[in-house]
Amino acid sequence: MHTERVTIEGAAFLTTLHLAGPIGLLALHGSVEGGTAELAREVAARTGATLLTFTQPTGPPRHIPSTRMSPCAPLTAFLTHTTLTVSLHGHNRRSAPRTIYVGGSNRPAARLLATALADSPFTPVTTLSGIPHPLRGLHPDNPVNRTRDGGVQLELPVRARTTHPVRTEPEVPPRVVVDALEAVVRTLMEREGSHR
């Protein structure tokens, strides 16, 4: 596990990188979208996936859009090492408190994730026309799409990323989401291994 401080658009970030399996778990907005870094860490630890999280340990957290997260050394190492990314984000859409939007360029992997979440208390949406445009994660400059096989952008409501909706430390992701994500990452790792 390697930690490194980086500065992007004047904001100081602490990155945590662990290079492991070919599937990568990415949390670009760990301090702004509570629970995403914790969810990425837990699933990576369970599956042996590669992990990269960005947090802002000091000052008020700033949200820098994914497409503007510059290719700092940890992100470059992550994108070079992994073949498919699962990028974890949070949304706060009041009209969709139980909806998980499953975007990103790898649509087969997105559907696999949606199937794993189908029995959860949350509603996965994979139809791109049903995902709000800013949450689709399709831009080519978005890190989720910059690995060989692209990736899946999960936009999680508050209750799908933490069991503590009122901000507390540490955030604890709901077990049902952790378990579903773990199962899919394991499947993707097995498929990736068979293609090598």
mmCIF file with all atom_site columns, C-alpha atoms in Angstrom, residues 13-145:
data_model
loop_
_atom_site.group_PDB
_atom_site.id
_atom_site.type_symbol
_atom_site.label_atom_id
_atom_site.label_alt_id
_atom_site.label_comp_id
_atom_site.label_asym_id
_atom_site.label_entity_id
_atom_site.label_seq_id
_atom_site.pdbx_PDB_ins_code
_atom_site.Cartn_x
_atom_site.Cartn_y
_atom_site.Cartn_z
_atom_site.occupancy
_atom_site.B_iso_or_equiv
_atom_site.pdbx_formal_charge
_atom_site.auth_seq_id
_atom_site.auth_comp_id
_atom_site.auth_asym_id
_atom_site.auth_atom_id
_atom_site.pdbx_PDB_model_num
ATOM 1   C CA . PHE A 1 13  ? -5.211  15.062 -2.067  1.00 0.00 ? 13  PHE A CA 1
ATOM 2   C CA . LEU A 1 14  ? -3.883  12.032 -0.261  1.00 0.00 ? 14  LEU A CA 1
ATOM 3   C CA . THR A 1 15  ? -3.861  9.049  -2.604  1.00 0.00 ? 15  THR A CA 1
ATOM 4   C CA . THR A 1 16  ? -3.706  5.424  -1.502  1.00 0.00 ? 16  THR A CA 1
ATOM 5   C CA . LEU A 1 17  ? -2.598  2.960  -4.181  1.00 0.00 ? 17  LEU A CA 1
ATOM 6   C CA . HIS A 1 18  ? -2.283  -0.810 -3.971  1.00 0.00 ? 18  HIS A CA 1
ATOM 7   C CA . LEU A 1 19  ? -1.406  -2.581 -7.220  1.00 0.00 ? 19  LEU A CA 1
ATOM 8   C CA . ALA A 1 20  ? -2.780  -6.122 -7.262  1.00 0.00 ? 20  ALA A CA 1
ATOM 9   C CA . GLY A 1 21  ? -5.258  -7.843 -9.614  1.00 0.00 ? 21  GLY A CA 1
ATOM 10  C CA . PRO A 1 22  ? -6.291  -6.717 -13.122 1.00 0.00 ? 22  PRO A CA 1
ATOM 11  C CA . ILE A 1 23  ? -9.635  -5.251 -11.988 1.00 0.00 ? 23  ILE A CA 1
ATOM 12  C CA . GLY A 1 24  ? -9.301  -1.832 -10.381 1.00 0.00 ? 24  GLY A CA 1
ATOM 13  C CA . LEU A 1 25  ? -11.484 -0.172 -7.749  1.00 0.00 ? 25  LEU A CA 1
ATOM 14  C CA . LEU A 1 26  ? -11.315 3.614  -7.936  1.00 0.00 ? 26  LEU A CA 1
ATOM 15  C CA . ALA A 1 27  ? -12.707 6.275  -5.589  1.00 0.00 ? 27  ALA A CA 1
ATOM 16  C CA . LEU A 1 28  ? -11.837 9.715  -6.959  1.00 0.00 ? 28  LEU A CA 1
ATOM 17  C CA . HIS A 1 29  ? -13.957 11.699 -4.481  1.00 0.00 ? 29  HIS A CA 1
ATOM 18  C CA . GLY A 1 30  ? -13.481 9.862  -1.193  1.00 0.00 ? 30  GLY A CA 1
ATOM 19  C CA . SER A 1 31  ? -13.865 12.945 1.009   1.00 0.00 ? 31  SER A CA 1
ATOM 20  C CA . VAL A 1 32  ? -16.783 14.487 -0.870  1.00 0.00 ? 32  VAL A CA 1
ATOM 21  C CA . GLU A 1 33  ? -18.795 11.345 -1.582  1.00 0.00 ? 33  GLU A CA 1
ATOM 22  C CA . GLY A 1 34  ? -18.680 9.650  1.813   1.00 0.00 ? 34  GLY A CA 1
ATOM 23  C CA . GLY A 1 35  ? -18.367 5.872  1.889   1.00 0.00 ? 35  GLY A CA 1
ATOM 24  C CA . THR A 1 36  ? -16.933 5.459  -1.607  1.00 0.00 ? 36  THR A CA 1
ATOM 25  C CA . ALA A 1 37  ? -13.304 5.127  -0.480  1.00 0.00 ? 37  ALA A CA 1
ATOM 26  C CA . GLU A 1 38  ? -14.315 2.770  2.327   1.00 0.00 ? 38  GLU A CA 1
ATOM 27  C CA . LEU A 1 39  ? -16.360 0.634  -0.067  1.00 0.00 ? 39  LEU A CA 1
ATOM 28  C CA . ALA A 1 40  ? -13.475 0.458  -2.547  1.00 0.00 ? 40  ALA A CA 1
ATOM 29  C CA . ARG A 1 41  ? -11.037 -0.517 0.218   1.00 0.00 ? 41  ARG A CA 1
ATOM 30  C CA . GLU A 1 42  ? -13.241 -3.270 1.612   1.00 0.00 ? 42  GLU A CA 1
ATOM 31  C CA . VAL A 1 43  ? -13.995 -4.857 -1.759  1.00 0.00 ? 43  VAL A CA 1
ATOM 32  C CA . ALA A 1 44  ? -10.345 -4.667 -2.835  1.00 0.00 ? 44  ALA A CA 1
ATOM 33  C CA . ALA A 1 45  ? -9.252  -6.331 0.406   1.00 0.00 ? 45  ALA A CA 1
ATOM 34  C CA . ARG A 1 46  ? -11.765 -9.148 -0.099  1.00 0.00 ? 46  ARG A CA 1
ATOM 35  C CA . THR A 1 47  ? -11.001 -9.786 -3.772  1.00 0.00 ? 47  THR A CA 1
ATOM 36  C CA . GLY A 1 48  ? -7.368  -8.898 -4.395  1.00 0.00 ? 48  GLY A CA 1
ATOM 37  C CA . ALA A 1 49  ? -8.329  -6.154 -6.835  1.00 0.00 ? 49  ALA A CA 1
ATOM 38  C CA . THR A 1 50  ? -6.151  -3.109 -7.419  1.00 0.00 ? 50  THR A CA 1
ATOM 39  C CA . LEU A 1 51  ? -7.155  -0.060 -5.367  1.00 0.00 ? 51  LEU A CA 1
ATOM 40  C CA . LEU A 1 52  ? -6.797  3.702  -5.733  1.00 0.00 ? 52  LEU A CA 1
ATOM 41  C CA . THR A 1 53  ? -8.537  6.226  -3.487  1.00 0.00 ? 53  THR A CA 1
ATOM 42  C CA . PHE A 1 54  ? -8.345  10.015 -3.321  1.00 0.00 ? 54  PHE A CA 1
ATOM 43  C CA . THR A 1 55  ? -9.157  11.792 -0.060  1.00 0.00 ? 55  THR A CA 1
ATOM 44  C CA . GLN A 1 56  ? -8.695  15.371 1.119   1.00 0.00 ? 56  GLN A CA 1
ATOM 45  C CA . PRO A 1 57  ? -7.406  15.223 4.701   1.00 0.00 ? 57  PRO A CA 1
ATOM 46  C CA . THR A 1 58  ? -7.310  18.993 5.260   1.00 0.00 ? 58  THR A CA 1
ATOM 47  C CA . GLY A 1 59  ? -9.531  21.922 4.410   1.00 0.00 ? 59  GLY A CA 1
ATOM 48  C CA . PRO A 1 60  ? -13.070 21.859 3.048   1.00 0.00 ? 60  PRO A CA 1
ATOM 49  C CA . PRO A 1 61  ? -13.414 19.059 0.456   1.00 0.00 ? 61  PRO A CA 1
ATOM 50  C CA . ARG A 1 62  ? -13.577 20.163 -3.186  1.00 0.00 ? 62  ARG A CA 1
ATOM 51  C CA . HIS A 1 63  ? -15.321 18.197 -5.903  1.00 0.00 ? 63  HIS A CA 1
ATOM 52  C CA . ILE A 1 64  ? -13.237 18.176 -9.071  1.00 0.00 ? 64  ILE A CA 1
ATOM 53  C CA . PRO A 1 65  ? -15.064 16.467 -11.961 1.00 0.00 ? 65  PRO A CA 1
ATOM 54  C CA . SER A 1 66  ? -13.647 13.094 -12.965 1.00 0.00 ? 66  SER A CA 1
ATOM 55  C CA . THR A 1 67  ? -12.719 14.334 -16.422 1.00 0.00 ? 67  THR A CA 1
ATOM 56  C CA . ARG A 1 68  ? -10.419 16.951 -14.838 1.00 0.00 ? 68  ARG A CA 1
ATOM 57  C CA . MET A 1 69  ? -8.593  14.608 -12.466 1.00 0.00 ? 69  MET A CA 1
ATOM 58  C CA . SER A 1 70  ? -5.146  15.078 -13.962 1.00 0.00 ? 70  SER A CA 1
ATOM 59  C CA . PRO A 1 71  ? -2.930  12.067 -14.712 1.00 0.00 ? 71  PRO A CA 1
ATOM 60  C CA . CYS A 1 72  ? -0.860  12.259 -11.509 1.00 0.00 ? 72  CYS A CA 1
ATOM 61  C CA . ALA A 1 73  ? 1.626   9.455  -10.853 1.00 0.00 ? 73  ALA A CA 1
ATOM 62  C CA . PRO A 1 74  ? -0.740  7.264  -8.755  1.00 0.00 ? 74  PRO A CA 1
ATOM 63  C CA . LEU A 1 75  ? -3.565  7.525  -11.310 1.00 0.00 ? 75  LEU A CA 1
ATOM 64  C CA . THR A 1 76  ? -1.196  6.798  -14.197 1.00 0.00 ? 76  THR A CA 1
ATOM 65  C CA . ALA A 1 77  ? 0.148   3.729  -12.379 1.00 0.00 ? 77  ALA A CA 1
ATOM 66  C CA . PHE A 1 78  ? -3.414  2.546  -11.685 1.00 0.00 ? 78  PHE A CA 1
ATOM 67  C CA . LEU A 1 79  ? -4.561  2.982  -15.293 1.00 0.00 ? 79  LEU A CA 1
ATOM 68  C CA . THR A 1 80  ? -1.448  1.288  -16.659 1.00 0.00 ? 80  THR A CA 1
ATOM 69  C CA . HIS A 1 81  ? -1.768  -1.702 -14.332 1.00 0.00 ? 81  HIS A CA 1
ATOM 70  C CA . THR A 1 82  ? -5.505  -2.450 -14.542 1.00 0.00 ? 82  THR A CA 1
ATOM 71  C CA . THR A 1 83  ? -7.544  -3.682 -17.488 1.00 0.00 ? 83  THR A CA 1
ATOM 72  C CA . LEU A 1 84  ? -11.041 -2.770 -16.243 1.00 0.00 ? 84  LEU A CA 1
ATOM 73  C CA . THR A 1 85  ? -12.077 -0.158 -13.690 1.00 0.00 ? 85  THR A CA 1
ATOM 74  C CA . VAL A 1 86  ? -15.033 -0.011 -11.308 1.00 0.00 ? 86  VAL A CA 1
ATOM 75  C CA . SER A 1 87  ? -15.270 3.647  -10.283 1.00 0.00 ? 87  SER A CA 1
ATOM 76  C CA . LEU A 1 88  ? -17.343 4.429  -7.181  1.00 0.00 ? 88  LEU A CA 1
ATOM 77  C CA . HIS A 1 89  ? -19.182 7.731  -6.868  1.00 0.00 ? 89  HIS A CA 1
ATOM 78  C CA . GLY A 1 90  ? -22.010 9.174  -4.820  1.00 0.00 ? 90  GLY A CA 1
ATOM 79  C CA . HIS A 1 91  ? -25.123 11.021 -5.913  1.00 0.00 ? 91  HIS A CA 1
ATOM 80  C CA . ASN A 1 92  ? -27.569 12.978 -3.785  1.00 0.00 ? 92  ASN A CA 1
ATOM 81  C CA . ARG A 1 93  ? -30.596 13.074 -6.068  1.00 0.00 ? 93  ARG A CA 1
ATOM 82  C CA . ARG A 1 94  ? -33.580 13.477 -3.761  1.00 0.00 ? 94  ARG A CA 1
ATOM 83  C CA . SER A 1 95  ? -35.883 12.013 -6.398  1.00 0.00 ? 95  SER A CA 1
ATOM 84  C CA . ALA A 1 96  ? -33.823 8.790  -6.475  1.00 0.00 ? 96  ALA A CA 1
ATOM 85  C CA . PRO A 1 97  ? -32.757 7.909  -2.889  1.00 0.00 ? 97  PRO A CA 1
ATOM 86  C CA . ARG A 1 98  ? -32.717 4.168  -3.645  1.00 0.00 ? 98  ARG A CA 1
ATOM 87  C CA . THR A 1 99  ? -31.403 4.287  -7.215  1.00 0.00 ? 99  THR A CA 1
ATOM 88  C CA . ILE A 1 100 ? -27.927 3.127  -8.219  1.00 0.00 ? 100 ILE A CA 1
ATOM 89  C CA . TYR A 1 101 ? -26.955 4.423  -11.648 1.00 0.00 ? 101 TYR A CA 1
ATOM 90  C CA . VAL A 1 102 ? -24.657 1.993  -13.471 1.00 0.00 ? 102 VAL A CA 1
ATOM 91  C CA . GLY A 1 103 ? -22.792 3.890  -16.177 1.00 0.00 ? 103 GLY A CA 1
ATOM 92  C CA . GLY A 1 104 ? -19.383 3.675  -17.834 1.00 0.00 ? 104 GLY A CA 1
ATOM 93  C CA . SER A 1 105 ? -18.270 2.382  -21.229 1.00 0.00 ? 105 SER A CA 1
ATOM 94  C CA . ASN A 1 106 ? -18.187 -1.341 -20.417 1.00 0.00 ? 106 ASN A CA 1
ATOM 95  C CA . ARG A 1 107 ? -21.878 -2.141 -20.739 1.00 0.00 ? 107 ARG A CA 1
ATOM 96  C CA . PRO A 1 108 ? -21.612 -5.959 -20.263 1.00 0.00 ? 108 PRO A CA 1
ATOM 97  C CA . ALA A 1 109 ? -19.811 -5.405 -16.946 1.00 0.00 ? 109 ALA A CA 1
ATOM 98  C CA . ALA A 1 110 ? -22.413 -2.763 -16.019 1.00 0.00 ? 110 ALA A CA 1
ATOM 99  C CA . ARG A 1 111 ? -25.232 -5.250 -16.605 1.00 0.00 ? 111 ARG A CA 1
ATOM 100 C CA . LEU A 1 112 ? -23.391 -7.859 -14.529 1.00 0.00 ? 112 LEU A CA 1
ATOM 101 C CA . LEU A 1 113 ? -23.199 -5.403 -11.644 1.00 0.00 ? 113 LEU A CA 1
ATOM 102 C CA . ALA A 1 114 ? -26.859 -4.484 -12.003 1.00 0.00 ? 114 ALA A CA 1
ATOM 103 C CA . THR A 1 115 ? -27.842 -8.164 -11.865 1.00 0.00 ? 115 THR A CA 1
ATOM 104 C CA . ALA A 1 116 ? -25.849 -8.634 -8.645  1.00 0.00 ? 116 ALA A CA 1
ATOM 105 C CA . LEU A 1 117 ? -27.657 -5.650 -7.094  1.00 0.00 ? 117 LEU A CA 1
ATOM 106 C CA . ALA A 1 118 ? -31.122 -6.723 -8.245  1.00 0.00 ? 118 ALA A CA 1
ATOM 107 C CA . ASP A 1 119 ? -32.003 -8.428 -4.928  1.00 0.00 ? 119 ASP A CA 1
ATOM 108 C CA . SER A 1 120 ? -30.783 -5.509 -2.826  1.00 0.00 ? 120 SER A CA 1
ATOM 109 C CA . PRO A 1 121 ? -32.995 -2.732 -1.411  1.00 0.00 ? 121 PRO A CA 1
ATOM 110 C CA . PHE A 1 122 ? -31.701 -0.541 -4.236  1.00 0.00 ? 122 PHE A CA 1
ATOM 111 C CA . THR A 1 123 ? -32.789 -0.198 -7.864  1.00 0.00 ? 123 THR A CA 1
ATOM 112 C CA . PRO A 1 124 ? -29.960 -0.440 -10.404 1.00 0.00 ? 124 PRO A CA 1
ATOM 113 C CA . VAL A 1 125 ? -30.459 1.508  -13.645 1.00 0.00 ? 125 VAL A CA 1
ATOM 114 C CA . THR A 1 126 ? -28.306 0.507  -16.638 1.00 0.00 ? 126 THR A CA 1
ATOM 115 C CA . THR A 1 127 ? -30.293 2.008  -19.511 1.00 0.00 ? 127 THR A CA 1
ATOM 116 C CA . LEU A 1 128 ? -28.225 5.036  -20.466 1.00 0.00 ? 128 LEU A CA 1
ATOM 117 C CA . SER A 1 129 ? -31.298 7.106  -21.310 1.00 0.00 ? 129 SER A CA 1
ATOM 118 C CA . GLY A 1 130 ? -32.493 6.483  -17.733 1.00 0.00 ? 130 GLY A CA 1
ATOM 119 C CA . ILE A 1 131 ? -29.253 7.790  -16.197 1.00 0.00 ? 131 ILE A CA 1
ATOM 120 C CA . PRO A 1 132 ? -28.935 11.574 -15.779 1.00 0.00 ? 132 PRO A CA 1
ATOM 121 C CA . HIS A 1 133 ? -26.407 12.821 -18.324 1.00 0.00 ? 133 HIS A CA 1
ATOM 122 C CA . PRO A 1 134 ? -23.796 14.035 -15.792 1.00 0.00 ? 134 PRO A CA 1
ATOM 123 C CA . LEU A 1 135 ? -23.816 10.599 -14.105 1.00 0.00 ? 135 LEU A CA 1
ATOM 124 C CA . ARG A 1 136 ? -23.382 8.391  -17.180 1.00 0.00 ? 136 ARG A CA 1
ATOM 125 C CA . GLY A 1 137 ? -19.583 8.243  -17.006 1.00 0.00 ? 137 GLY A CA 1
ATOM 126 C CA . LEU A 1 138 ? -19.078 7.942  -20.749 1.00 0.00 ? 138 LEU A CA 1
ATOM 127 C CA . HIS A 1 139 ? -16.618 10.769 -21.450 1.00 0.00 ? 139 HIS A CA 1
ATOM 128 C CA . PRO A 1 140 ? -13.339 9.411  -22.885 1.00 0.00 ? 140 PRO A CA 1
ATOM 129 C CA . ASP A 1 141 ? -11.325 11.587 -20.467 1.00 0.00 ? 141 ASP A CA 1
ATOM 130 C CA . ASN A 1 142 ? -13.058 10.033 -17.456 1.00 0.00 ? 142 ASN A CA 1
ATOM 131 C CA . PRO A 1 143 ? -10.526 7.666  -15.808 1.00 0.00 ? 143 PRO A CA 1
ATOM 132 C CA . VAL A 1 144 ? -13.168 4.918  -15.669 1.00 0.00 ? 144 VAL A CA 1
ATOM 133 C CA . ASN A 1 145 ? -12.917 4.609  -19.460 1.00 0.00 ? 145 ASN A CA 1
#
